[in-house]
Every structure is written in structure tokens, then in C-alpha cells.
Coordinates of N, CA and C in Angstrom, one line a residue:
D8 N 74.6 -176.4 -81.6 CA 74.5 -177.5 -81.1 C 73.4 -178.2 -81.6
T9 N 73.4 -179.6 -82.4 CA 72.2 -180.2 -83.0 C 71.1 -180.7 -81.7
Q10 N 71.9 -181.0 -80.3 CA 70.7 -181.1 -79.5 C 69.8 -180.2 -79.1
Q11 N 70.1 -179.3 -79.1 CA 69.6 -178.0 -78.6 C 68.5 -177.3 -80.2
A12 N 68.9 -177.7 -81.2 CA 68.0 -177.2 -82.3 C 67.0 -178.6 -82.4
C13 N 67.4 -179.6 -82.1 CA 65.9 -180.5 -81.8 C 65.2 -180.3 -81.1
V14 N 65.6 -179.8 -80.0 CA 64.6 -179.5 -78.9 C 63.9 -178.3 -79.0
Q15 N 64.6 -177.2 -79.7 CA 63.8 -176.1 -80.2 C 62.4 -176.6 -81.5
S16 N 62.9 -177.4 -82.4 CA 62.2 -177.7 -83.3 C 61.1 -178.6 -82.5
A17 N 61.2 -179.3 -81.5 CA 60.3 -180.3 -80.8 C 59.4 -179.2 -80.0
E18 N 59.7 -178.2 -79.8 CA 58.9 -177.3 -79.0 C 58.2 -176.5 -80.4
Q19 N 58.6 -176.3 -80.9 CA 57.8 -175.5 -82.1 C 56.5 -176.4 -82.4
Q20 N 57.0 -177.6 -83.0 CA 55.8 -178.2 -83.3 C 54.9 -178.6 -82.2
L21 N 55.4 -179.1 -80.7 CA 54.1 -179.0 -79.7 C 53.3 -177.6 -79.7
G22 N 54.0 -176.5 -79.8 CA 53.3 -175.4 -79.8 C 52.4 -175.2 -81.0
L23 N 52.7 -175.7 -82.3 CA 51.9 -175.9 -83.2 C 50.5 -176.5 -83.2
A24 N 51.0 -178.1 -82.7 CA 50.3 -178.9 -82.1 C 48.9 -178.3 -81.6
S25 N 49.4 -177.7 -80.3 CA 48.4 -176.9 -79.3 C 47.5 -176.2 -79.9
R26 N 48.0 -175.2 -80.7 CA 47.2 -174.2 -81.2 C 46.3 -174.8 -82.4
C27 N 46.6 -175.8 -83.0 CA 45.8 -176.5 -83.8 C 44.3 -177.5 -82.9
L28 N 45.2 -177.8 -82.3 CA 43.7 -178.7 -81.1 C 42.9 -178.1 -80.8
A29 N 43.4 -176.8 -80.2 CA 42.3 -175.5 -79.8 C 41.5 -175.4 -80.6
T30 N 41.6 -175.1 -81.9 CA 40.4 -175.1 -82.9 C 39.6 -176.1 -83.4
L31 N 40.3 -177.5 -83.3 CA 39.4 -178.5 -83.6 C 38.2 -178.8 -83.0
Q32 N 37.0 -179.2 -83.6 CA 35.8 -179.7 -82.8 C 35.7 -181.0 -83.4
L33 N 35.0 -182.0 -82.7 CA 34.6 -183.2 -82.8 C 33.5 -183.9 -83.9
D34 N 33.8 -184.0 -85.1 CA 32.9 -184.2 -85.8 C 31.9 -185.4 -85.4
R35 N 32.9 -186.8 -85.8 CA 32.5 -188.3 -85.6 C 33.5 -189.1 -84.9
L36 N 33.3 -189.9 -84.4 CA 34.1 -190.9 -83.5 C 33.5 -192.5 -84.3
L37 N 35.0 -192.8 -85.1 CA 34.9 -194.1 -85.5 C 35.6 -195.0 -84.7
G38 N 35.4 -196.3 -84.7 CA 35.9 -197.3 -84.3 C 35.3 -197.6 -82.7
L39 N 34.3 -196.8 -82.1 CA 34.1 -196.9 -80.7 C 32.2 -197.4 -80.6
S40 N 32.5 -198.7 -79.9 CA 31.0 -199.0 -79.7 C 30.3 -199.1 -78.5
T41 N 29.2 -198.1 -78.4 CA 28.3 -198.0 -77.2 C 27.2 -197.6 -77.7
H42 N 26.2 -198.3 -76.8 CA 24.7 -198.8 -77.1 C 24.0 -197.6 -76.7
A43 N 24.7 -196.2 -76.3 CA 24.1 -194.8 -76.0 C 24.7 -193.6 -76.2
H44 N 24.2 -192.8 -76.9 CA 25.1 -191.5 -77.5 C 25.7 -190.7 -76.2
D45 N 25.0 -190.7 -74.7 CA 26.0 -189.8 -74.2 C 26.7 -190.4 -73.5
H46 N 27.6 -191.3 -73.6 CA 28.5 -192.2 -73.1 C 29.9 -191.4 -73.7
V47 N 29.8 -190.5 -74.7 CA 31.0 -189.6 -75.2 C 30.9 -188.5 -74.8
H48 N 32.0 -187.5 -74.4 CA 32.1 -186.4 -74.0 C 33.5 -185.8 -74.4
W49 N 33.1 -184.3 -75.1 CA 34.6 -183.5 -75.6 C 34.5 -182.4 -74.7
L50 N 35.7 -182.1 -73.8 CA 35.8 -180.8 -73.3 C 37.2 -180.0 -73.9
P51 N 36.3 -179.4 -75.0 CA 37.6 -178.1 -75.7 C 38.6 -177.6 -75.1
D52 N 37.7 -176.9 -73.7 CA 38.9 -176.3 -72.6 C 40.2 -176.6 -72.4
S53 N 39.8 -178.0 -72.0 CA 40.7 -178.8 -71.1 C 41.3 -179.6 -72.4
N54 N 40.9 -180.0 -73.6 CA 41.3 -181.1 -74.4 C 41.0 -182.5 -73.8
L55 N 40.0 -182.7 -73.0 CA 39.9 -184.2 -72.5 C 38.6 -184.5 -73.5
F56 N 39.0 -185.5 -73.2 CA 38.0 -186.6 -74.5 C 37.4 -187.9 -73.6
I57 N 36.4 -188.1 -73.2 CA 35.8 -188.7 -72.2 C 34.6 -190.0 -73.1
Y58 N 35.1 -191.1 -72.6 CA 34.1 -192.1 -72.9 C 34.0 -193.6 -71.9
T59 N 33.0 -194.2 -72.3 CA 33.2 -195.3 -71.3 C 32.9 -196.7 -72.4
T60 N 33.8 -197.8 -71.8 CA 33.4 -199.0 -72.0 C 33.3 -200.1 -70.5
G61 N 32.5 -200.7 -71.2 CA 31.9 -201.9 -70.0 C 31.8 -201.2 -68.7
D62 N 32.2 -201.1 -67.7 CA 32.2 -200.5 -66.7 C 33.6 -199.7 -66.0
M63 N 34.0 -199.1 -66.9 CA 35.3 -198.3 -67.0 C 35.0 -197.0 -67.6
L64 N 35.4 -195.6 -66.8 CA 35.3 -194.8 -67.5 C 36.9 -194.3 -68.0
V65 N 36.8 -193.9 -69.3 CA 38.0 -193.6 -69.6 C 38.3 -192.1 -70.1
T66 N 39.8 -191.5 -69.7 CA 39.9 -190.2 -70.4 C 41.2 -189.8 -70.9
H67 N 41.2 -189.2 -72.0 CA 42.3 -189.1 -72.7 C 42.2 -187.3 -73.0
D68 N 43.6 -186.8 -72.3 CA 44.0 -185.7 -72.4 C 44.6 -185.7 -73.6
L69 N 44.3 -184.8 -74.5 CA 44.9 -184.8 -76.1 C 46.1 -183.9 -76.1
R70 N 46.2 -183.1 -75.0 CA 47.3 -182.2 -75.0 C 48.6 -183.3 -74.7
I71 N 48.4 -184.4 -74.6 CA 49.4 -185.3 -73.9 C 49.9 -186.2 -75.1
L72 N 51.1 -186.3 -75.6 CA 51.7 -187.2 -76.9 C 52.2 -188.6 -76.4
S73 N 52.4 -188.5 -75.0 CA 53.1 -189.8 -75.0 C 51.8 -190.8 -74.3
G74 N 52.1 -192.2 -74.5 CA 51.2 -193.0 -74.0 C 50.3 -193.1 -72.6
K75 N 50.7 -192.0 -71.9 CA 50.1 -191.6 -70.4 C 49.0 -191.0 -70.6
A76 N 48.4 -190.4 -71.8 CA 47.3 -189.5 -72.0 C 46.1 -190.0 -71.6
A77 N 46.1 -191.6 -71.5 CA 44.9 -192.1 -71.1 C 44.7 -192.8 -69.6
N78 N 43.9 -192.1 -68.9 CA 43.0 -192.8 -67.6 C 42.1 -194.0 -67.7
Y79 N 42.2 -194.7 -66.9 CA 41.1 -196.2 -67.2 C 40.6 -196.0 -65.4
L80 N 39.4 -195.4 -65.3 CA 38.6 -195.5 -63.6 C 37.7 -196.7 -64.0
P81 N 37.8 -197.3 -63.1 CA 36.6 -198.2 -62.5 C 35.4 -197.3 -61.9
A82 N 34.3 -197.4 -62.7 CA 33.3 -196.6 -62.4 C 31.9 -196.9 -62.1
G83 N 31.8 -198.4 -62.4 CA 30.7 -198.7 -61.8 C 30.7 -200.2 -61.4
S84 N 29.9 -200.7 -61.2 CA 29.3 -202.1 -60.7 C 29.2 -203.1 -61.7
G85 N 28.8 -202.7 -62.9 CA 28.4 -203.4 -64.1 C 28.6 -202.4 -65.2
E86 N 28.1 -202.9 -66.4 CA 28.2 -202.0 -67.6 C 27.6 -200.8 -67.6
I87 N 28.5 -199.4 -67.5 CA 27.7 -197.9 -67.5 C 26.5 -197.9 -68.5
S88 N 25.8 -197.6 -68.1 CA 24.4 -197.3 -69.1 C 24.3 -195.9 -68.8
T89 N 24.5 -194.9 -68.5 CA 24.5 -193.7 -68.4 C 25.6 -192.7 -68.2
T90 N 25.7 -191.6 -68.7 CA 27.0 -190.6 -67.9 C 26.1 -189.1 -68.1
A91 N 26.8 -188.4 -67.3 CA 25.8 -187.1 -67.6 C 27.1 -186.0 -66.7
L92 N 27.3 -184.7 -67.4 CA 28.2 -183.7 -66.8 C 27.6 -182.7 -66.6
S93 N 28.1 -182.0 -65.3 CA 27.4 -181.2 -64.7 C 27.1 -179.7 -65.7
P94 N 26.6 -178.5 -65.7 CA 26.5 -177.3 -66.3 C 27.5 -176.9 -66.6
D95 N 28.4 -176.7 -65.3 CA 29.9 -176.1 -65.7 C 30.9 -177.1 -66.2
R96 N 30.6 -178.3 -66.4 CA 31.5 -179.4 -67.2 C 32.5 -179.9 -66.3
T97 N 32.5 -179.7 -65.0 CA 33.4 -180.0 -63.8 C 33.1 -181.4 -63.4
L98 N 31.9 -181.5 -63.4 CA 31.4 -183.1 -62.7 C 31.2 -183.8 -63.5
L99 N 31.3 -185.3 -63.5 CA 30.5 -186.5 -64.2 C 30.0 -187.4 -63.6
A100 N 28.4 -187.6 -63.9 CA 27.9 -188.7 -62.8 C 27.8 -189.7 -64.0
V101 N 28.3 -190.7 -63.4 CA 28.1 -192.1 -64.0 C 27.2 -193.3 -63.2
G102 N 26.3 -194.2 -64.0 CA 25.5 -194.8 -63.7 C 25.7 -196.2 -64.6
S103 N 25.3 -197.2 -63.6 CA 25.5 -198.5 -64.3 C 24.1 -199.2 -63.8
A104 N 23.6 -200.2 -65.0 CA 22.6 -200.6 -65.1 C 22.3 -201.6 -63.9
A105 N 23.4 -201.9 -63.3 CA 23.4 -203.0 -62.4 C 22.6 -202.3 -61.1
D106 N 22.5 -202.6 -60.0 CA 22.0 -202.2 -58.7 C 23.0 -201.5 -58.0
G107 N 24.2 -201.3 -58.2 CA 25.2 -200.8 -57.8 C 24.9 -199.4 -57.6
P108 N 26.2 -198.6 -56.6 CA 26.1 -197.3 -57.0 C 26.5 -196.4 -58.0
C109 N 25.9 -194.7 -58.0 CA 26.3 -194.1 -59.4 C 27.5 -193.4 -58.4
S110 N 28.3 -193.0 -59.3 CA 29.7 -192.3 -59.2 C 29.7 -191.0 -59.5
V111 N 30.4 -189.7 -59.1 CA 30.6 -189.0 -59.3 C 31.9 -188.6 -59.6
W112 N 32.6 -187.7 -60.5 CA 33.7 -187.7 -61.0 C 34.6 -186.2 -61.0
D113 N 35.3 -185.6 -60.5 CA 35.7 -184.2 -60.9 C 36.6 -184.2 -62.0
V114 N 36.0 -184.3 -63.2 CA 37.0 -184.2 -64.4 C 37.7 -182.9 -64.7
S115 N 37.7 -181.7 -63.8 CA 38.5 -180.9 -63.9 C 40.0 -180.9 -63.3
C116 N 40.3 -182.5 -62.9 CA 41.5 -182.6 -62.4 C 42.3 -183.4 -63.5
S117 N 43.4 -183.4 -63.3 CA 44.4 -184.8 -64.1 C 45.0 -185.5 -63.2
P118 N 44.9 -186.7 -63.2 CA 43.5 -187.5 -63.8 C 42.4 -187.1 -63.2
P119 N 41.1 -187.2 -63.5 CA 39.7 -187.1 -62.4 C 40.1 -188.1 -61.3
Q120 N 39.1 -187.0 -60.6 CA 39.1 -187.8 -58.9 C 37.9 -188.2 -59.0
L121 N 37.6 -189.2 -58.1 CA 36.2 -189.8 -57.5 C 35.6 -188.8 -56.4
C122 N 34.5 -188.0 -57.0 CA 34.1 -187.0 -55.7 C 33.2 -187.7 -54.8
S123 N 32.5 -189.1 -55.2 CA 31.3 -189.6 -54.1 C 30.9 -190.8 -54.8
R124 N 30.5 -192.0 -54.6 CA 29.7 -192.6 -54.4 C 28.1 -192.7 -53.9
L125 N 27.3 -192.7 -54.6 CA 26.2 -192.3 -54.2 C 25.4 -193.8 -53.9
P126 N 24.6 -194.0 -52.8 CA 24.1 -195.6 -52.6 C 23.5 -196.1 -53.6
G127 N 23.4 -197.8 -53.8 CA 22.8 -198.2 -54.4 C 21.2 -198.4 -54.9
H128 N 20.8 -198.5 -55.9 CA 19.6 -198.2 -56.0 C 18.8 -199.3 -56.4
E129 N 17.6 -199.5 -56.7 CA 16.8 -200.7 -57.3 C 16.3 -200.3 -58.9
G130 N 16.8 -201.4 -59.5 CA 16.3 -201.0 -61.0 C 17.5 -200.6 -61.6
G131 N 17.4 -200.8 -62.9 CA 18.4 -199.9 -64.2 C 18.0 -198.8 -64.2
V132 N 19.4 -198.0 -64.7 CA 19.5 -196.6 -64.5 C 19.2 -196.3 -66.2

């Protein structure tokens, strides 16, 4: 049956793509503008690529080949000025240059979940 052959072929190609992704390492990123080096995170165990733009946290699940791979999460009250991963790489802290709250995200979930918003602070982060 032609349809079943197409499905099997697609499954084989997806399996090959997944195995290839598991061996890739991020060498450089082109076309991303950010004023700080810590705004880009690659989590190879989960194929999650994280970056910020303005006051948004953007996550891309590279295992998903459709247009639903990206999540755009409002993470700050102004332009995000810093991000930091926990040692176990499951939590991401996000701070903005404004006097707003810092947010902590669980990036081991899909999509990432907001864990906490820490109270506002005085001055930039």
C-alpha cells in the first residue's frame, strides 16, 4: 500500500534525523541579535534551544519538525538583561533591566512552566 510505504519512509527519516540531532553540537549562531552572551542556551539532552528577544523567552524543541516547535513566553517587564541556568539545567532564571520581578522557569517541561516571579528590585540586573 503506497500510503503505508510513505508513512514507514517518513518514520525512518524522522528516526535518522533524531539520531543525527543527538550528535550535533552548537558551534555558532547566525542571525540572532543580543547584547549579552548568556541569552542563548542549548540543552542537548532534551534538544531544547533557548534564547531571549526583548522581554520574551523563546524556546525551540528541535525534536518537533512542525511550526509548533517554538514557545514565546513573556518573561520580563522590560528587555531581558540576564539569564542563568541551574546546575542541573532544569531551571532558568530570567531578569530584566527594568525594576520588575525576576522569573524562574522550569525548562524540563514542554512547554516550559513559570515556577515563580520574585519580587521587584531596585536598579538594573
